[in-house]
Short mmCIF file of C-alpha atoms in Angstrom, two decimals:
data_model
loop_
_atom_site.label_atom_id
_atom_site.label_comp_id
_atom_site.label_asym_id
_atom_site.label_seq_id
_atom_site.Cartn_x
_atom_site.Cartn_y
_atom_site.Cartn_z
CA UNK A 341 -35.82 74.05 -224.29
CA UNK A 342 -32.28 72.95 -224.68
CA UNK A 343 -31.55 74.10 -221.23
CA UNK A 344 -34.48 72.12 -219.97
CA UNK A 345 -33.45 69.24 -222.10
CA UNK A 346 -29.96 69.45 -220.63
CA UNK A 347 -31.37 69.52 -217.10
CA UNK A 348 -33.48 66.50 -217.84
CA UNK A 349 -30.52 64.73 -219.41
CA UNK A 350 -28.46 65.52 -216.32
CA UNK A 351 -31.18 64.20 -214.04
CA UNK A 352 -31.47 61.17 -216.22
CA UNK A 353 -27.73 60.44 -216.06
CA UNK A 354 -27.72 61.02 -212.28
CA UNK A 355 -30.60 58.61 -212.00
CA UNK A 356 -28.82 56.01 -214.14
CA UNK A 357 -25.64 56.50 -212.18
CA UNK A 358 -27.47 56.06 -208.86
CA UNK A 359 -29.29 53.04 -210.18
CA UNK A 360 -26.03 51.51 -211.35
CA UNK A 361 -24.36 52.12 -207.99
CA UNK A 362 -27.36 50.58 -206.21
CA UNK A 363 -27.31 47.55 -208.46
CA UNK A 364 -23.57 47.10 -208.02
CA UNK A 365 -23.98 47.43 -204.25
CA UNK A 366 -26.82 44.91 -204.30
CA UNK A 367 -24.75 42.50 -206.41
CA UNK A 368 -21.80 42.98 -204.07
CA UNK A 369 -23.97 42.25 -201.05
CA UNK A 370 -25.45 39.17 -202.71
CA UNK A 371 -22.01 37.97 -203.74
CA UNK A 372 -20.62 38.65 -200.26
CA UNK A 373 -23.50 36.85 -198.57
CA UNK A 374 -23.21 34.04 -201.05
CA UNK A 375 -19.49 33.77 -200.39
CA UNK A 376 -19.95 33.83 -196.63
CA UNK A 377 -22.79 31.34 -196.76
CA UNK A 378 -21.15 28.99 -199.20
CA UNK A 379 -17.84 29.30 -197.38
CA UNK A 380 -19.51 28.70 -194.05
CA UNK A 381 -21.20 25.61 -195.45
CA UNK A 382 -18.30 24.46 -197.60
CA UNK A 383 -15.53 24.48 -195.01
CA UNK A 384 -17.56 22.44 -192.56
CA UNK A 385 -17.26 18.77 -193.37
CA UNK A 386 -20.57 17.48 -192.01
CA UNK A 387 -22.41 16.60 -195.21
CA UNK A 388 -19.33 15.33 -197.02
CA UNK A 389 -18.24 13.05 -194.20
CA UNK A 390 -21.42 12.04 -192.37
CA UNK A 391 -22.70 9.81 -195.18
CA UNK A 392 -19.31 8.14 -195.55
CA UNK A 393 -19.03 7.63 -191.79
CA UNK A 394 -22.56 6.25 -191.61
CA UNK A 395 -21.97 3.86 -194.53
CA UNK A 396 -18.63 2.64 -193.14
CA UNK A 397 -20.16 2.20 -189.68
CA UNK A 398 -23.08 0.21 -191.11
CA UNK A 399 -20.64 -2.00 -193.04
CA UNK A 400 -18.52 -2.50 -189.92
CA UNK A 401 -21.57 -3.38 -187.82
CA UNK A 402 -22.87 -5.80 -190.46
CA UNK A 403 -19.44 -7.43 -190.77
CA UNK A 404 -19.11 -7.67 -186.98
CA UNK A 405 -22.54 -9.34 -186.78
CA UNK A 406 -21.54 -11.75 -189.54
CA UNK A 407 -18.29 -12.50 -187.71
CA UNK A 408 -20.23 -13.12 -184.48
CA UNK A 409 -22.58 -15.49 -186.29
CA UNK A 410 -19.63 -17.36 -187.80
CA UNK A 411 -18.05 -17.49 -184.36
CA UNK A 412 -21.20 -19.11 -182.96
CA UNK A 413 -21.21 -21.59 -185.84
CA UNK A 414 -17.54 -22.41 -185.26
CA UNK A 415 -18.23 -22.88 -181.53
CA UNK A 416 -21.03 -25.31 -182.37
CA UNK A 417 -18.77 -27.14 -184.79
CA UNK A 418 -16.10 -27.27 -182.09
CA UNK A 419 -18.61 -28.72 -179.61
CA UNK A 420 -19.53 -31.38 -182.18
CA UNK A 421 -15.83 -32.11 -182.69
CA UNK A 422 -15.39 -32.58 -178.94
CA UNK A 423 -18.25 -35.08 -179.00
CA UNK A 424 -16.57 -36.94 -181.86
CA UNK A 425 -13.29 -36.92 -179.96
CA UNK A 426 -15.03 -38.31 -176.87
CA UNK A 427 -16.61 -41.03 -178.98
CA UNK A 428 -13.23 -41.75 -180.51
CA UNK A 429 -11.65 -42.09 -177.06
CA UNK A 430 -14.43 -44.43 -175.95
CA UNK A 431 -14.00 -46.53 -179.10
CA UNK A 432 -10.23 -46.60 -178.55
CA UNK A 433 -10.70 -47.72 -174.96
CA UNK A 434 -13.13 -50.45 -176.07
CA UNK A 435 -10.76 -51.45 -178.85
CA UNK A 436 -7.82 -51.75 -176.48
CA UNK A 437 -9.96 -53.79 -174.08
CA UNK A 438 -11.06 -56.09 -176.91
CA UNK A 439 -7.46 -56.45 -178.08
CA UNK A 440 -6.36 -57.40 -174.56
CA UNK A 441 -9.25 -59.86 -174.37
CA UNK A 442 -8.30 -61.31 -177.75
CA UNK A 443 -4.70 -61.69 -176.64
CA UNK A 444 -5.85 -63.40 -173.42
CA UNK A 445 -8.07 -65.78 -175.38
CA UNK A 446 -5.22 -66.52 -177.75
CA UNK A 447 -3.07 -67.45 -174.77
CA UNK A 448 -5.85 -69.64 -173.34
CA UNK A 449 -6.24 -71.35 -176.71
CA UNK A 450 -2.49 -71.97 -176.81
CA UNK A 451 -2.52 -73.46 -173.31
CA UNK A 452 -5.61 -75.61 -173.94
CA UNK A 453 -4.10 -76.85 -177.18
CA UNK A 454 -0.95 -77.73 -175.25
CA UNK A 455 -3.03 -79.54 -172.63
CA UNK A 456 -5.02 -81.28 -175.33
CA UNK A 457 -1.86 -82.40 -177.01
CA UNK A 458 -0.53 -83.80 -173.73
CA UNK A 459 -3.78 -85.60 -172.96
CA UNK A 460 -3.95 -86.95 -176.46
CA UNK A 461 -0.37 -88.24 -176.16
CA UNK A 462 -1.19 -89.95 -172.86
CA UNK A 463 -4.30 -91.42 -174.37
CA UNK A 464 -2.30 -92.60 -177.30
CA UNK A 465 0.24 -94.22 -175.01
CA UNK A 466 -2.47 -96.03 -173.08
CA UNK A 467 -4.08 -97.19 -176.28
CA UNK A 468 -0.70 -98.46 -177.49
CA UNK A 469 -0.19 -100.29 -174.21
CA UNK A 470 -3.62 -101.81 -174.43
CA UNK A 471 -2.96 -102.78 -178.00
CA UNK A 472 0.27 -104.44 -177.05
CA UNK A 473 -1.29 -106.25 -174.14
CA UNK A 474 -4.14 -107.35 -176.37
CA UNK A 475 -1.62 -109.39 -178.34
CA UNK A 476 -0.68 -111.32 -175.16
CA UNK A 477 -2.97 -114.10 -174.07
CA UNK A 478 -4.68 -113.81 -170.74
CA UNK A 479 -2.74 -116.86 -169.46
CA UNK A 480 0.52 -115.16 -170.35
CA UNK A 481 -0.58 -111.91 -168.66
CA UNK A 482 -1.66 -113.81 -165.55
CA UNK A 483 1.59 -115.69 -165.56
CA UNK A 484 3.53 -112.42 -165.77
CA UNK A 485 1.56 -111.00 -162.82
CA UNK A 486 2.56 -111.82 -159.29
CA UNK A 487 -1.00 -112.42 -158.28
CA UNK A 488 -4.40 -112.63 -159.85
CA UNK A 489 -5.31 -109.43 -158.01
CA UNK A 490 -2.42 -107.55 -159.63
CA UNK A 491 -3.63 -108.67 -163.02
CA UNK A 492 -7.17 -107.52 -162.32
CA UNK A 493 -6.00 -104.16 -160.87
CA UNK A 494 -3.84 -103.46 -163.89
CA UNK A 495 -6.69 -104.16 -166.24
CA UNK A 496 -9.04 -101.93 -164.23
CA UNK A 497 -6.49 -99.12 -164.06
CA UNK A 498 -5.95 -99.16 -167.80
CA UNK A 499 -9.68 -99.09 -168.41
CA UNK A 500 -10.18 -96.22 -165.93
CA UNK A 501 -7.26 -94.24 -167.40
CA UNK A 502 -8.59 -94.77 -170.86
CA UNK A 503 -12.06 -93.67 -169.88
CA UNK A 504 -10.74 -90.64 -167.92
CA UNK A 505 -8.46 -89.46 -170.65
CA UNK A 506 -11.16 -89.91 -173.22
CA UNK A 507 -13.53 -87.71 -171.21
CA UNK A 508 -10.77 -85.13 -170.64
CA UNK A 509 -9.94 -84.99 -174.33
CA UNK A 510 -13.60 -84.49 -175.19
CA UNK A 511 -13.84 -81.76 -172.55
CA UNK A 512 -10.65 -80.06 -173.75
CA UNK A 513 -11.86 -80.14 -177.34
CA UNK A 514 -15.14 -78.58 -176.26
CA UNK A 515 -13.33 -75.84 -174.30
CA UNK A 516 -11.02 -75.22 -177.22
CA UNK A 517 -13.98 -74.86 -179.56
CA UNK A 518 -15.63 -72.40 -177.17
CA UNK A 519 -12.41 -70.43 -176.84
CA UNK A 520 -12.02 -70.34 -180.61
CA UNK A 521 -15.58 -69.14 -181.04
CA UNK A 522 -15.08 -66.43 -178.41
CA UNK A 523 -11.75 -65.51 -179.99
CA UNK A 524 -13.42 -65.12 -183.39
CA UNK A 525 -16.20 -63.05 -181.83
CA UNK A 526 -13.66 -60.75 -180.17
CA UNK A 527 -11.72 -60.53 -183.43
CA UNK A 528 -14.90 -59.35 -185.15
CA UNK A 529 -15.40 -56.78 -182.38
CA UNK A 530 -11.82 -55.57 -182.86
CA UNK A 531 -12.35 -55.24 -186.62
CA UNK A 532 -15.64 -53.36 -186.07
CA UNK A 533 -14.10 -51.05 -183.50
CA UNK A 534 -11.16 -50.33 -185.79
CA UNK A 535 -13.60 -49.45 -188.56
CA UNK A 536 -15.57 -47.20 -186.18
CA UNK A 537 -12.34 -45.53 -185.12
CA UNK A 538 -11.36 -44.91 -188.75
CA UNK A 539 -14.81 -43.48 -189.56
CA UNK A 540 -14.60 -41.19 -186.52
CA UNK A 541 -11.13 -40.05 -187.57
CA UNK A 542 -12.50 -39.16 -191.02
CA UNK A 543 -15.39 -37.26 -189.42
CA UNK A 544 -13.01 -35.44 -187.08
CA UNK A 545 -10.81 -34.37 -189.98
CA UNK A 546 -13.84 -33.08 -191.89
CA UNK A 547 -15.13 -31.32 -188.76
CA UNK A 548 -11.75 -29.73 -188.10
CA UNK A 549 -11.59 -28.55 -191.70
CA UNK A 550 -15.07 -27.04 -191.33
CA UNK A 551 -13.99 -25.30 -188.12
CA UNK A 552 -10.84 -23.95 -189.75
CA UNK A 553 -12.79 -22.66 -192.76
CA UNK A 554 -15.44 -21.06 -190.53
CA UNK A 555 -12.80 -19.46 -188.29
CA UNK A 556 -11.07 -18.22 -191.41
CA UNK A 557 -14.30 -16.59 -192.62
CA UNK A 558 -14.87 -15.16 -189.16
CA UNK A 559 -11.38 -13.65 -189.11
CA UNK A 560 -11.91 -12.27 -192.62
CA UNK A 561 -15.12 -10.51 -191.54
CA UNK A 562 -13.48 -9.26 -188.34
CA UNK A 563 -10.64 -7.82 -190.38
CA UNK A 564 -13.15 -6.16 -192.73
CA UNK A 565 -15.01 -4.77 -189.70
CA UNK A 566 -11.72 -3.55 -188.20
CA UNK A 567 -10.77 -1.97 -191.50
CA UNK A 568 -14.11 -0.14 -191.70
CA UNK A 569 -13.85 0.91 -188.05
CA UNK A 570 -10.39 2.30 -188.78
CA UNK A 571 -11.89 4.10 -191.75
CA UNK A 572 -14.64 5.51 -189.49
CA UNK A 573 -11.99 6.71 -187.05
CA UNK A 574 -9.96 8.29 -189.85
CA UNK A 575 -13.05 9.95 -191.37
CA UNK A 576 -14.06 11.27 -187.96
CA UNK A 577 -10.56 12.55 -187.39
CA UNK A 578 -10.49 14.24 -190.80
CA UNK A 579 -13.98 15.62 -190.21
CA UNK A 580 -13.05 16.91 -186.77
CA UNK A 581 -9.84 18.45 -188.06
CA UNK A 582 -11.57 20.19 -190.94
CA UNK A 583 -14.37 21.42 -188.70
CA UNK A 584 -11.89 22.56 -186.05
CA UNK A 585 -10.11 24.69 -188.62
CA UNK A 586 -13.44 26.00 -189.92
CA UNK A 587 -14.55 26.87 -186.39
CA UNK A 588 -11.30 28.75 -185.78
CA UNK A 589 -11.79 30.65 -189.03
CA UNK A 590 -15.40 31.50 -188.12
CA UNK A 591 -14.42 32.65 -184.62
CA UNK A 592 -11.52 34.66 -186.03
CA UNK A 593 -13.82 36.42 -188.52
CA UNK A 594 -16.11 37.51 -185.68
CA UNK A 595 -13.38 38.66 -183.34
CA UNK A 596 -11.07 40.26 -185.84
CA UNK A 597 -8.10 38.23 -184.67
CA UNK A 598 -6.55 34.85 -185.26
CA UNK A 599 -8.31 32.44 -182.90
CA UNK A 600 -6.94 29.03 -181.93
CA UNK A 601 -9.14 26.50 -180.15
CA UNK A 602 -7.60 25.72 -176.75
CA UNK A 603 -6.88 22.12 -175.68
CA UNK A 604 -9.82 20.23 -174.22
CA UNK A 605 -10.23 17.91 -171.24
CA UNK A 606 -12.91 15.72 -169.64
CA UNK A 607 -14.08 18.20 -167.03
CA UNK A 608 -16.39 21.01 -166.07
CA UNK A 609 -18.19 18.74 -163.56
CA UNK A 610 -20.21 17.42 -166.52
CA UNK A 611 -21.37 13.93 -165.45
CA UNK A 612 -21.80 12.11 -168.77
CA UNK A 613 -18.17 11.32 -169.55
CA UNK A 614 -18.00 7.56 -169.06
CA UNK A 615 -17.93 6.59 -172.71
CA UNK A 616 -17.02 7.90 -176.18
CA UNK A 617 -18.71 10.80 -177.93
CA UNK A 618 -22.46 10.12 -178.46
CA UNK A 619 -22.37 6.94 -176.31
CA UNK A 620 -25.79 7.69 -174.80
CA UNK A 621 -28.66 10.17 -174.46
CA UNK A 622 -29.16 12.58 -171.55
CA UNK A 623 -32.46 13.50 -169.82
CA UNK A 624 -33.12 16.24 -172.39
CA UNK A 625 -32.86 13.89 -175.40
CA UNK A 626 -29.35 15.04 -176.38
CA UNK A 627 -26.28 12.92 -177.08
CA UNK A 628 -23.61 12.75 -174.40
CA UNK A 629 -20.50 14.95 -174.71
CA UNK A 630 -22.04 17.10 -177.43
CA UNK A 631 -22.13 20.87 -176.95
CA UNK A 632 -25.93 20.79 -176.60
CA UNK A 633 -25.88 18.16 -173.85
CA UNK A 634 -23.33 20.11 -171.85
CA UNK A 635 -25.20 23.40 -172.24
CA UNK A 636 -28.51 21.79 -171.20
CA UNK A 637 -26.89 20.17 -168.17
CA UNK A 638 -25.10 23.41 -167.22
CA UNK A 639 -28.33 25.42 -167.25
CA UNK A 640 -30.23 22.69 -165.39
CA UNK A 641 -27.47 22.50 -162.76
CA UNK A 642 -28.32 26.07 -161.78
CA UNK A 643 -31.91 25.07 -161.03
CA UNK A 644 -33.45 26.47 -164.20
CA UNK A 645 -35.90 24.67 -166.46
CA UNK A 646 -34.58 23.02 -169.60
CA UNK A 647 -37.16 21.32 -171.87
CA UNK A 648 -36.82 17.95 -173.58
CA UNK A 649 -35.81 18.74 -177.14
CA UNK A 650 -37.66 15.85 -178.76
CA UNK A 651 -35.53 15.51 -181.88
CA UNK A 652 -35.10 19.28 -182.35
CA UNK A 653 -31.91 19.67 -180.36
CA UNK A 654 -29.29 20.70 -182.92
CA UNK A 655 -27.55 23.83 -181.65
CA UNK A 656 -28.95 26.04 -184.41
CA UNK A 657 -32.47 24.79 -183.59
CA UNK A 658 -32.33 25.85 -179.94
CA UNK A 659 -33.73 29.39 -180.30
CA UNK A 660 -36.92 28.21 -182.06
CA UNK A 661 -37.27 25.00 -180.01
CA UNK A 662 -37.05 26.64 -176.59
CA UNK A 663 -39.16 29.60 -177.74
CA UNK A 664 -42.15 27.24 -177.71
CA UNK A 665 -41.66 27.03 -173.94
CA UNK A 666 -41.56 30.82 -173.54
CA UNK A 667 -37.77 31.05 -173.37
CA UNK A 668 -36.58 34.21 -175.13
CA UNK A 669 -33.41 34.96 -177.05
CA UNK A 670 -31.58 38.03 -178.26
CA UNK A 671 -28.24 39.55 -179.20
CA UNK A 672 -27.18 40.85 -175.78
CA UNK A 673 -24.63 38.65 -173.94
CA UNK A 674 -25.66 37.82 -170.38
CA UNK A 675 -24.02 35.74 -167.73
CA UNK A 676 -25.80 32.38 -167.46
CA UNK A 677 -27.26 32.55 -170.94
CA UNK A 678 -26.50 30.05 -173.71
CA UNK A 679 -24.71 31.53 -176.70
CA UNK A 680 -25.46 29.95 -180.08
CA UNK A 681 -23.15 30.39 -183.04
CA UNK A 682 -24.79 29.39 -186.32
CA UNK A 683 -21.83 27.69 -187.98
CA UNK A 684 -21.73 24.56 -190.07
CA UNK A 685 -24.86 22.48 -190.40
CA UNK A 686 -25.62 21.98 -186.72
CA UNK A 687 -24.34 25.17 -185.12
CA UNK A 688 -22.61 25.34 -181.73
CA UNK A 689 -23.78 26.34 -178.23
CA UNK A 690 -21.76 27.61 -175.27
CA UNK A 691 -22.58 28.52 -171.70
CA UNK A 692 -21.75 32.17 -170.91
CA UNK A 693 -19.70 32.18 -167.71
CA UNK A 694 -18.87 35.90 -167.68
CA UNK A 695 -19.35 39.08 -169.72
CA UNK A 696 -16.28 41.36 -169.74
CA UNK A 697 -16.12 45.15 -169.96
CA UNK A 698 -14.66 44.97 -173.46
CA UNK A 699 -17.83 43.07 -174.46
CA UNK A 700 -15.89 39.81 -174.85
CA UNK A 701 -17.25 36.78 -173.02
CA UNK A 702 -15.86 33.78 -171.18
CA UNK A 703 -17.70 30.63 -172.19
CA UNK A 704 -17.53 26.94 -171.38
CA UNK A 705 -18.57 24.20 -173.76
CA UNK A 706 -18.06 20.67 -174.98
CA UNK A 707 -17.06 19.34 -178.40
CA UNK A 708 -15.92 22.65 -179.87
CA UNK A 709 -13.20 20.80 -181.79
CA UNK A 710 -15.43 17.78 -182.51
CA UNK A 711 -13.55 15.77 -179.89
CA UNK A 712 -16.14 15.50 -177.10
CA UNK A 713 -13.99 17.50 -174.66
CA UNK A 714 -14.56 20.38 -172.25
CA UNK A 715 -13.13 23.88 -172.72
CA UNK A 716 -13.38 27.21 -170.97
CA UNK A 717 -12.06 30.25 -172.83
CA UNK A 718 -12.57 33.91 -173.65
CA UNK A 719 -13.88 34.97 -177.05
CA UNK A 720 -15.74 37.71 -178.94
CA UNK A 721 -19.43 38.11 -178.11
CA UNK A 722 -20.37 39.29 -181.61
CA UNK A 723 -22.33 37.29 -184.16
CA UNK A 724 -24.01 35.11 -181.53
CA UNK A 725 -27.60 34.50 -180.49
CA UNK A 726 -28.13 34.40 -176.71
CA UNK A 727 -30.83 32.25 -175.14
CA UNK A 728 -32.07 33.48 -171.77
CA UNK A 729 -33.22 30.48 -169.70
#
């Protein structure tokens, strides 16, 4: 019994020991997978940076739109100021014309007053002469004249002179009055034009102040937009740098050696390189200069069918997306296939240019270092999913 009991106890302890080893192994696997998964997700900066980049870009776009609107307002204000300035120039020209006219009238008044004074003096002299002669009897005046005709002519001349001068004085007085009235009218015009000029100057100053304030606001929004755009650039740089390092670490873990991403260029005969990363969408619904756009173009350039991805074109979505079109995938590297590495949130795809005897592969791709550039390099073929177009 004891012997049997001992055997059972031994079996029991072996069972417990096996169970413990299995549980420890399972925990180790779970921990390992958890570490790999969390590390793979943690080191890639997509989620941490994308929201910040998106928010900063939205702020920059909003501020740029506000600056553009303020610019349009300032342009309109400037156009209104130009109109005011044109009105001011016209008023100034009219004012100067009126001032010249007033000066001319003043001179005419001076001359007519001088003429009036002269005529009045002559008239006065004639009146004095007549007055003096009126104190002399006609017999005495006749006696002082050589002939009766001379006497009569002198009397007629005095009467004619008196009448002529009297008419001239009346006429001169009338002209003087007219000149004075016109002078006063022009003086009123000058005063009105000066007032209009002053009012326009006030309006121009207010308009210029409004322009300066609006331009100031515009510049403030442009600086805010520039600041947010610089922030976007810095965030993208930091994101790219962190993801580049993470990609190198992921590639190194698959190949068992320290991998460094080679420098990139705009090349590989890829046609969509005439703008920054993501500046447009290619025929397959993929953003320019991304790894997926390059891989789709590369396959299509060999005459093979590539479907439109319809919003399911992230690299790690390729196997399931293209499978709907009967395109298979597997773990065997083949020349001309697309290799997908499930790293980060979006994954990464490469075009397999060559499979080497040591089972390494030469691939070409875009945006490996999150820089929108082309690379061609040799790497390990392990840990990848191959899509056979």
